[in-house]
Tab-separated table of C-alpha atoms and ligand atoms in Angstrom:
chain	number	residue	atom	x	y	z
A	1	MET	CA	-233.073	-116.281	-278.242
A	2	LYS	CA	-233.045	-119.821	-279.856
A	3	THR	CA	-234.632	-122.053	-276.928
A	4	GLN	CA	-233.618	-125.699	-276.284
A	5	ILE	CA	-235.617	-128.793	-274.562
A	6	GLY	CA	-232.923	-131.672	-273.683
A	7	THR	CA	-230.746	-133.441	-270.917
A	8	ASN	CA	-227.740	-132.190	-271.127
A	9	ILE	CA	-226.644	-131.297	-267.396
A	10	SER	CA	-223.158	-130.140	-268.471
A	11	LEU	CA	-224.657	-127.906	-271.017
A	12	ALA	CA	-227.136	-126.708	-268.441
A	13	CYS	CA	-224.621	-126.077	-265.889
A	14	GLN	CA	-221.841	-124.106	-268.225
A	15	LEU	CA	-225.030	-122.457	-269.253
A	16	LEU	CA	-225.503	-121.294	-265.480
A	17	GLU	CA	-222.074	-120.405	-265.452
A	18	GLN	CA	-221.900	-118.295	-267.720
A	19	GLY	CA	-224.916	-116.116	-266.275
A	20	GLU	CA	-227.386	-117.105	-267.871
A	21	VAL	CA	-231.094	-118.781	-267.048
A	22	VAL	CA	-232.049	-122.107	-267.630
A	23	ALA	CA	-235.478	-123.787	-266.626
A	24	ILE	CA	-235.304	-126.802	-264.324
A	25	PRO	CA	-237.178	-130.002	-263.282
A	26	THR	CA	-238.113	-130.415	-259.499
A	27	GLU	CA	-240.375	-132.346	-257.392
A	28	THR	CA	-242.890	-129.056	-256.709
A	29	VAL	CA	-242.738	-127.149	-260.022
A	30	TYR	CA	-240.174	-126.459	-262.964
A	31	GLY	CA	-238.033	-123.440	-261.629
A	32	LEU	CA	-236.647	-120.369	-264.056
A	33	ALA	CA	-232.935	-120.851	-262.100
A	34	ALA	CA	-229.665	-118.834	-262.261
A	35	ASN	CA	-226.747	-118.488	-259.791
A	36	ALA	CA	-228.049	-116.892	-256.669
A	37	LEU	CA	-224.524	-115.180	-256.414
A	38	ASN	CA	-224.299	-113.233	-259.373
A	39	GLN	CA	-226.625	-109.983	-259.469
A	40	ASP	CA	-226.899	-110.140	-263.269
A	41	ALA	CA	-227.406	-113.729	-263.693
A	42	VAL	CA	-230.388	-112.895	-260.737
A	43	LEU	CA	-232.034	-109.887	-263.121
A	44	LYS	CA	-232.822	-112.077	-266.091
A	45	ILE	CA	-235.024	-114.285	-263.769
A	46	PHE	CA	-236.700	-111.593	-263.363
A	47	LYS	CA	-236.756	-110.108	-266.766
A	48	ALA	CA	-237.756	-113.870	-268.404
A	49	LYS	CA	-240.821	-113.962	-266.094
A	50	ASN	CA	-241.621	-109.928	-265.804
A	51	ARG	CA	-241.798	-110.247	-262.635
A	52	PRO	CA	-241.624	-107.203	-259.840
A	53	HIS	CA	-238.479	-106.796	-258.257
A	54	PHE	CA	-240.021	-106.478	-254.407
A	55	ASN	CA	-240.695	-110.262	-254.729
A	56	PRO	CA	-237.856	-112.248	-253.540
A	57	LEU	CA	-236.669	-115.702	-254.776
A	58	ILE	CA	-235.988	-119.085	-253.265
A	59	ILE	CA	-232.568	-120.826	-253.158
A	60	HIS	CA	-232.552	-124.449	-253.944
A	61	LEU	CA	-228.887	-125.965	-252.605
A	62	ALA	CA	-227.834	-129.900	-253.234
A	63	ASP	CA	-227.503	-130.439	-249.474
A	64	TRP	CA	-229.422	-129.395	-246.220
A	65	LYS	CA	-225.571	-129.301	-245.042
A	66	ASP	CA	-224.777	-126.872	-246.956
A	67	ALA	CA	-227.206	-124.082	-245.861
A	68	GLY	CA	-224.717	-122.814	-243.476
A	69	SER	CA	-223.195	-121.215	-245.766
A	70	TYR	CA	-225.763	-118.743	-246.839
A	71	THR	CA	-227.571	-118.391	-243.732
A	72	ALA	CA	-226.607	-117.356	-240.091
A	73	ALA	CA	-228.513	-118.830	-237.167
A	74	VAL	CA	-230.616	-121.918	-238.351
A	75	PRO	CA	-233.206	-122.771	-235.592
A	76	ASP	CA	-232.979	-126.336	-234.072
A	77	MET	CA	-236.622	-126.745	-235.673
A	78	ALA	CA	-235.181	-125.879	-238.798
A	79	ASN	CA	-232.892	-129.324	-238.250
A	80	GLN	CA	-235.156	-130.937	-237.025
A	81	LEU	CA	-237.692	-130.475	-240.089
A	82	ALA	CA	-235.138	-130.233	-242.901
A	83	ARG	CA	-234.312	-134.246	-241.007
A	84	HIS	CA	-237.736	-135.401	-242.116
A	85	PHE	CA	-238.489	-133.638	-245.266
A	86	SER	CA	-235.569	-132.219	-247.574
A	87	PRO	CA	-234.900	-133.192	-249.303
A	88	GLY	CA	-238.769	-132.160	-250.837
A	89	PRO	CA	-241.347	-129.909	-250.927
A	90	ILE	CA	-240.773	-127.562	-248.045
A	91	THR	CA	-239.419	-124.293	-247.794
A	92	PHE	CA	-237.249	-122.275	-245.455
A	93	LEU	CA	-236.627	-118.764	-244.329
A	94	LEU	CA	-233.766	-117.733	-242.211
A	95	PRO	CA	-231.399	-114.992	-241.957
A	96	LYS	CA	-229.183	-114.651	-244.316
A	97	LYS	CA	-225.159	-113.902	-244.014
A	98	GLU	CA	-223.755	-111.275	-246.777
A	99	ILE	CA	-223.037	-113.397	-249.653
A	100	ILE	CA	-226.920	-113.318	-250.993
A	101	PRO	CA	-227.396	-110.611	-252.933
A	102	ASP	CA	-230.374	-108.424	-251.968
A	103	LEU	CA	-232.019	-108.750	-254.420
A	104	VAL	CA	-232.396	-111.872	-254.085
A	105	THR	CA	-234.313	-111.412	-250.807
A	106	ALA	CA	-235.989	-107.867	-252.073
A	107	GLY	CA	-234.322	-106.566	-249.567
A	108	SER	CA	-235.567	-109.035	-246.574
A	109	PRO	CA	-232.857	-110.137	-243.717
A	110	LYS	CA	-234.282	-113.580	-244.293
A	111	VAL	CA	-233.526	-116.263	-247.414
A	112	ALA	CA	-235.757	-119.080	-248.368
A	113	VAL	CA	-233.792	-122.098	-248.952
A	114	ARG	CA	-235.350	-125.074	-249.824
A	115	ILE	CA	-233.377	-128.970	-251.743
A	116	PRO	CA	-235.584	-130.090	-254.404
A	117	ALA	CA	-236.295	-133.934	-254.213
A	118	HIS	CA	-235.429	-134.122	-258.292
A	119	PRO	CA	-232.524	-136.468	-259.236
A	120	LEU	CA	-231.265	-134.157	-262.763
A	121	THR	CA	-231.402	-131.345	-260.831
A	122	LEU	CA	-229.270	-132.170	-257.332
A	123	GLN	CA	-226.608	-133.369	-260.570
A	124	LEU	CA	-226.672	-130.335	-261.850
A	125	LEU	CA	-226.311	-129.035	-258.064
A	126	ARG	CA	-223.763	-131.004	-257.232
A	127	LEU	CA	-221.931	-129.973	-260.528
A	128	THR	CA	-222.660	-125.855	-260.515
A	129	GLY	CA	-221.306	-125.003	-256.803
A	130	PHE	CA	-223.089	-122.385	-256.214
A	131	PRO	CA	-227.029	-121.949	-255.255
A	132	LEU	CA	-229.532	-121.549	-257.878
A	133	ALA	CA	-232.244	-119.097	-257.448
A	134	ALA	CA	-235.297	-119.984	-258.933
A	135	PRO	CA	-238.976	-118.822	-259.128
A	136	SER	CA	-241.759	-121.023	-260.438
A	137	ALA	CA	-240.382	-120.531	-264.497
A	138	ASN	CA	-244.386	-119.221	-265.773
A	139	PRO	CA	-244.840	-115.952	-266.343
A	140	PHE	CA	-245.739	-113.628	-263.520
A	141	GLY	CA	-249.167	-114.383	-262.067
A	142	TYR	CA	-249.649	-117.396	-264.683
A	143	VAL	CA	-250.184	-120.868	-263.306
A	144	SER	CA	-246.479	-122.895	-262.584
A	145	PRO	CA	-245.491	-125.256	-265.382
A	146	THR	CA	-245.365	-129.272	-263.952
A	147	SER	CA	-243.298	-129.806	-267.064
A	148	ALA	CA	-241.341	-128.821	-269.808
A	149	SER	CA	-244.177	-127.965	-271.846
A	150	HIS	CA	-245.184	-126.205	-270.338
A	151	VAL	CA	-242.336	-124.171	-269.467
A	152	TRP	CA	-242.030	-124.025	-273.173
A	153	GLU	CA	-245.213	-122.433	-273.426
A	154	GLY	CA	-244.730	-119.614	-271.753
A	155	LEU	CA	-240.780	-118.521	-271.804
A	156	ALA	CA	-239.488	-120.366	-275.228
A	157	GLY	CA	-237.415	-117.594	-277.426
A	158	LYS	CA	-236.821	-115.963	-273.685
A	159	ILE	CA	-234.406	-118.247	-272.321
A	160	PRO	CA	-231.987	-120.321	-273.556
A	161	TYR	CA	-232.459	-124.204	-272.162
A	162	ILE	CA	-235.332	-126.389	-270.547
A	163	LEU	CA	-233.393	-129.257	-268.633
A	164	ASP	CA	-236.264	-131.753	-269.142
A	165	GLY	CA	-237.308	-133.645	-265.804
A	166	GLY	CA	-240.756	-135.127	-267.230
A	167	THR	CA	-243.858	-134.627	-265.362
A	168	CYS	CA	-243.744	-132.749	-261.490
A	169	GLN	CA	-244.208	-135.562	-259.127
A	170	VAL	CA	-245.960	-133.516	-255.986
A	171	GLY	CA	-247.090	-130.800	-258.489
A	172	LEU	CA	-247.775	-128.117	-255.849
A	173	GLU	CA	-244.991	-125.983	-254.908
A	174	SER	CA	-243.468	-125.901	-251.843
A	175	THR	CA	-244.425	-125.112	-248.184
A	176	ILE	CA	-242.819	-121.999	-247.042
A	177	VAL	CA	-241.879	-122.342	-243.192
A	178	ASP	CA	-241.061	-119.234	-240.801
A	179	PHE	CA	-239.679	-118.839	-237.917
A	180	ASP	CA	-240.626	-116.627	-235.104
A	181	GLY	CA	-238.367	-117.357	-231.650
A	182	GLU	CA	-240.278	-120.768	-230.684
A	183	GLU	CA	-243.032	-120.445	-232.767
A	184	ILE	CA	-243.356	-121.343	-236.265
A	185	ILE	CA	-245.289	-119.819	-238.612
A	186	ILE	CA	-246.654	-121.394	-242.149
A	187	ARG	CA	-246.062	-118.243	-244.823
A	188	ARG	CA	-247.323	-120.718	-247.887
A	189	GLN	CA	-249.294	-124.013	-248.011
A	190	GLY	CA	-247.834	-126.478	-250.201
A	191	GLY	CA	-246.480	-130.414	-251.096
A	192	VAL	CA	-246.061	-130.506	-247.180
A	193	SER	CA	-249.213	-130.510	-245.557
A	194	VAL	CA	-249.545	-128.241	-242.373
A	195	GLU	CA	-250.489	-131.693	-240.766
A	196	ASP	CA	-246.809	-133.428	-241.754
A	197	ILE	CA	-244.948	-130.532	-240.659
A	198	GLN	CA	-246.606	-130.256	-236.767
A	199	ARG	CA	-246.509	-133.916	-236.516
A	200	VAL	CA	-242.785	-133.697	-236.636
A	201	ALA	CA	-242.293	-130.679	-234.853
A	202	GLY	CA	-244.140	-132.104	-232.036
A	203	ARG	CA	-246.491	-128.866	-231.574
A	204	ARG	CA	-249.083	-126.340	-233.343
A	205	VAL	CA	-248.035	-124.136	-236.033
A	206	SER	CA	-249.235	-120.959	-237.141
A	207	LEU	CA	-250.819	-119.945	-240.755
A	208	GLN	CA	-250.033	-116.876	-241.892
A	209	THR	CA	-251.110	-116.616	-245.173
A	210	GLU	CA	-253.031	-114.004	-245.516
A	211	THR	CA	-251.404	-110.756	-247.541
A	212	GLU	CA	-251.993	-107.694	-248.040
A	213	ASP	CA	-250.654	-104.879	-249.959
A	214	HIS	CA	-247.090	-105.723	-248.555
A	215	PRO	CA	-246.904	-109.586	-248.452
A	216	VAL	CA	-244.713	-111.090	-246.282
A	217	ALA	CA	-243.844	-114.321	-249.186
A	218	PRO	CA	-245.739	-111.623	-252.230
A	219	GLY	CA	-246.114	-114.725	-254.756
A	220	LEU	CA	-248.960	-115.128	-252.259
A	221	LEU	CA	-250.276	-111.793	-254.421
A	222	LYS	CA	-253.877	-112.475	-254.253
A	223	SER	CA	-254.678	-112.592	-257.553
A	224	HIS	CA	-251.806	-115.341	-259.090
A	225	TYR	CA	-251.972	-118.668	-261.016
A	226	ALA	CA	-254.812	-117.082	-262.712
A	227	THR	CA	-255.978	-118.629	-266.311
A	228	GLN	CA	-256.841	-115.956	-268.868
A	229	THR	CA	-260.530	-117.584	-269.019
A	230	PRO	CA	-262.129	-116.943	-266.118
A	231	LEU	CA	-262.514	-119.491	-263.449
A	232	TYR	CA	-265.310	-119.536	-260.508
A	233	LEU	CA	-265.164	-121.379	-257.590
A	234	GLY	CA	-268.164	-122.596	-255.669
A	235	ASP	CA	-271.508	-124.630	-256.488
A	236	VAL	CA	-271.169	-126.471	-259.801
A	237	GLN	CA	-274.744	-126.771	-259.922
A	238	THR	CA	-275.421	-123.039	-259.638
A	239	TYR	CA	-272.778	-122.168	-262.153
A	240	LEU	CA	-274.323	-124.488	-264.536
A	241	GLN	CA	-277.356	-123.050	-264.482
A	242	GLU	CA	-275.628	-119.221	-264.185
A	243	PHE	CA	-274.021	-120.006	-267.490
A	244	SER	CA	-276.363	-122.142	-269.118
A	245	GLY	CA	-275.719	-121.582	-272.489
A	246	LYS	CA	-272.133	-121.118	-272.478
A	247	LYS	CA	-269.154	-123.447	-273.270
A	248	ILE	CA	-268.718	-124.536	-269.869
A	249	CYS	CA	-265.371	-126.575	-268.230
A	250	VAL	CA	-265.405	-128.193	-264.866
A	251	ILE	CA	-262.619	-128.682	-262.802
A	252	ASP	CA	-263.797	-131.684	-260.736
A	253	PHE	CA	-262.406	-134.049	-257.987
A	254	GLY	CA	-264.310	-137.627	-256.720
A	255	PRO	CA	-266.667	-139.019	-258.455
A	256	SER	CA	-268.930	-136.405	-260.887
A	257	ASP	CA	-271.104	-136.586	-264.155
A	258	TRP	CA	-271.503	-133.114	-265.501
A	259	GLN	CA	-270.677	-134.595	-268.912
A	260	GLN	CA	-274.138	-134.911	-268.842
A	261	GLN	CA	-274.775	-131.511	-268.575
A	262	GLY	CA	-272.647	-131.030	-271.643
A	263	ALA	CA	-269.461	-129.292	-269.127
A	264	VAL	CA	-265.812	-130.523	-270.312
A	265	VAL	CA	-264.690	-132.077	-267.199
A	266	PHE	CA	-261.124	-132.194	-265.733
A	267	ASN	CA	-261.005	-134.184	-262.945
A	268	LEU	CA	-258.274	-134.288	-260.929
A	269	SER	CA	-258.717	-137.614	-258.780
A	270	GLU	CA	-261.917	-139.475	-259.970
A	271	ALA	CA	-260.633	-141.705	-256.835
A	272	ALA	CA	-261.134	-138.325	-255.148
A	273	ASP	CA	-256.835	-138.777	-253.703
A	274	MET	CA	-255.615	-135.574	-252.445
A	275	ASP	CA	-251.880	-136.458	-253.899
A	276	GLU	CA	-252.900	-137.668	-257.628
A	277	ALA	CA	-255.391	-134.354	-257.534
A	278	ALA	CA	-252.304	-131.843	-256.573
A	279	LYS	CA	-250.107	-133.439	-259.001
A	280	ASN	CA	-252.835	-132.747	-261.943
A	281	LEU	CA	-254.113	-129.271	-260.283
A	282	PHE	CA	-251.954	-126.849	-262.865
A	283	ARG	CA	-252.140	-129.138	-265.780
A	284	TYR	CA	-255.408	-129.318	-265.982
A	285	MET	CA	-255.661	-125.764	-264.680
A	286	ARG	CA	-254.234	-125.328	-268.500
A	287	GLU	CA	-255.760	-127.822	-270.640
A	288	ALA	CA	-258.917	-126.320	-268.971
A	289	ASP	CA	-257.815	-122.886	-270.033
A	290	HIS	CA	-257.259	-123.923	-273.787
A	291	CYS	CA	-260.116	-125.918	-274.500
A	292	GLY	CA	-262.457	-122.638	-275.235
A	293	ALA	CA	-264.632	-122.670	-273.158
A	294	ASP	CA	-265.762	-119.459	-271.971
A	295	VAL	CA	-265.809	-120.129	-268.467
A	296	ILE	CA	-264.281	-122.429	-265.831
A	297	ILE	CA	-265.343	-123.972	-262.638
A	298	ALA	CA	-264.051	-125.706	-259.889
A	299	ARG	CA	-265.043	-126.551	-256.604
A	300	LEU	CA	-263.347	-126.434	-252.769
A	301	LEU	CA	-261.581	-129.418	-252.224
A	302	PRO	CA	-261.932	-131.437	-247.932
A	303	GLY	CA	-260.183	-128.696	-246.743
A	304	GLU	CA	-257.022	-131.452	-244.893
A	305	GLY	CA	-253.634	-132.032	-246.303
A	306	LEU	CA	-253.024	-131.011	-249.373
A	307	GLY	CA	-256.617	-129.732	-249.839
A	308	ASN	CA	-255.794	-126.898	-248.220
A	309	ALA	CA	-253.183	-126.107	-250.537
A	310	ILE	CA	-255.152	-126.471	-253.659
A	311	ASN	CA	-257.912	-124.444	-252.500
A	312	ASP	CA	-255.635	-121.630	-251.628
A	313	ARG	CA	-254.156	-121.864	-255.016
A	314	LEU	CA	-257.807	-122.058	-256.306
A	315	ARG	CA	-259.196	-119.220	-254.710
A	316	ARG	CA	-256.298	-117.125	-256.005
A	317	ALA	CA	-257.007	-117.934	-259.768
A	318	ARG	CA	-260.392	-117.017	-259.347
A	319	HIS	CA	-261.976	-114.657	-261.493
A	320	ASP	CA	-263.417	-112.125	-258.886
A	321	MET	CA	-260.150	-111.832	-257.413
A	322	LYS	CA	-258.692	-110.147	-260.196
B	1	TXA	O1	-241.953	-124.975	-254.907
B	1	TXA	C1	-241.753	-124.343	-254.909
B	1	TXA	O2	-241.307	-123.223	-254.184
B	1	TXA	C2	-241.158	-123.316	-256.705
B	1	TXA	C3	-240.052	-124.508	-257.041
B	1	TXA	C4	-239.344	-123.860	-258.448
B	1	TXA	O3	-238.849	-124.440	-255.834
B	1	TXA	N1	-240.853	-122.161	-256.363
B	1	TXA	C5	-241.569	-121.316	-256.383
B	1	TXA	O4	-241.022	-120.172	-255.950
B	1	TXA	O5	-242.882	-121.631	-256.092
B	1	TXA	P1	-242.104	-118.830	-256.627
B	1	TXA	O6	-240.868	-117.903	-256.618
B	1	TXA	O7	-242.743	-118.971	-258.026
B	1	TXA	O8	-242.730	-118.657	-255.091
B	1	TXA	C6	-241.610	-118.792	-254.075
B	1	TXA	C7	-242.195	-117.396	-252.713
B	1	TXA	C8	-242.764	-116.573	-253.170
B	1	TXA	O9	-244.154	-115.953	-252.690
B	1	TXA	C9	-241.836	-115.953	-252.530
B	1	TXA	O10	-242.444	-114.346	-252.453
B	1	TXA	C10	-241.325	-116.242	-251.576
B	1	TXA	O11	-241.806	-117.504	-252.101
B	1	TXA	N2	-239.854	-115.695	-250.666
B	1	TXA	C11	-239.179	-115.792	-251.487
B	1	TXA	N3	-238.032	-116.162	-250.955
B	1	TXA	C12	-238.700	-115.122	-249.484
B	1	TXA	C13	-238.410	-114.086	-248.766
B	1	TXA	N4	-236.692	-113.838	-248.569
B	1	TXA	N5	-239.037	-114.045	-247.303
B	1	TXA	C14	-240.592	-114.173	-247.922
B	1	TXA	N6	-240.537	-115.286	-248.811
B	1	TXA	C15	-239.997	-115.594	-249.884
B	2	MG	MG1	-244.644	-118.854	-258.594
């Protein structure tokens, strides 16, 4: 299949109406979209990504007001959080209506709903009129794409069109929020920090992101976001000694001078700015993977704000998780 890249929204819409898949830009990462109400179209997503069917998909809507068409009984707290954060990097798990195929939710009675904050994709969603099911547009298990060329690297030849919306401004996937009675549960840390959710909710949330054999959010499989080059996470100086003689690449944060010791350095943010680091993370993981190094060494960021979500991705990418 020939893959095209462009900014033609009506072509993207036409392909989606025909039951095809299209890669779409969002503020978090690029998604691989299909009509969420069309099972055959949704199956093509799983096939292109080589993604296991037990892993459910987020549906994307143009407007929070549309959520009621696909979900039953939206908790007040979901409305309150959506008023603040949607469109934006937050996803809500809500009881699904019949119209959403079981394939989309992998049999779960809840569907994941998100309003992406990207002008091209919002325009596309208004044109299609149906929700778009979309996981991140990477082959299963690899680093998420934050540009059209990242999507191309992983999926060229497997999908007809990549809608090019530039570089993703947030760079980390959405935060997934679940509700159990009055309880707010974070299933995946992401582009909206836990602290910000707690501030708007006016109460503490619980974090239930660790996963075992049957993960609640199966994207949280322990090994995920993995580079092909082995990635080690911890004290950089110690690893530099352990791997001396090898070609080493360091993913760092804040002031750093590992170049002096012969390493290739990708600095997520020299100014130690968390937003900048989030935006650069997946691009630098890819570049580190392609720079010819034998090993990648990364260190954890301070455990506050988006630092926690970044650390989560690094932990899942580490070599000894495989
Ligand atoms: O920012 C994002 O969320 C991006 C963009 C494209 O919207 N999407 C994304 O999709 O990261 P994906 O499929 O790579 O990750 C979605 C996560 C997975 O861990 C999946 O298991 C979980 O959401 N998920 C989806 N539907 C669910 C459901 N009904 N119940 C529990 N977890 C669900
Ligand atoms: Mg993903």
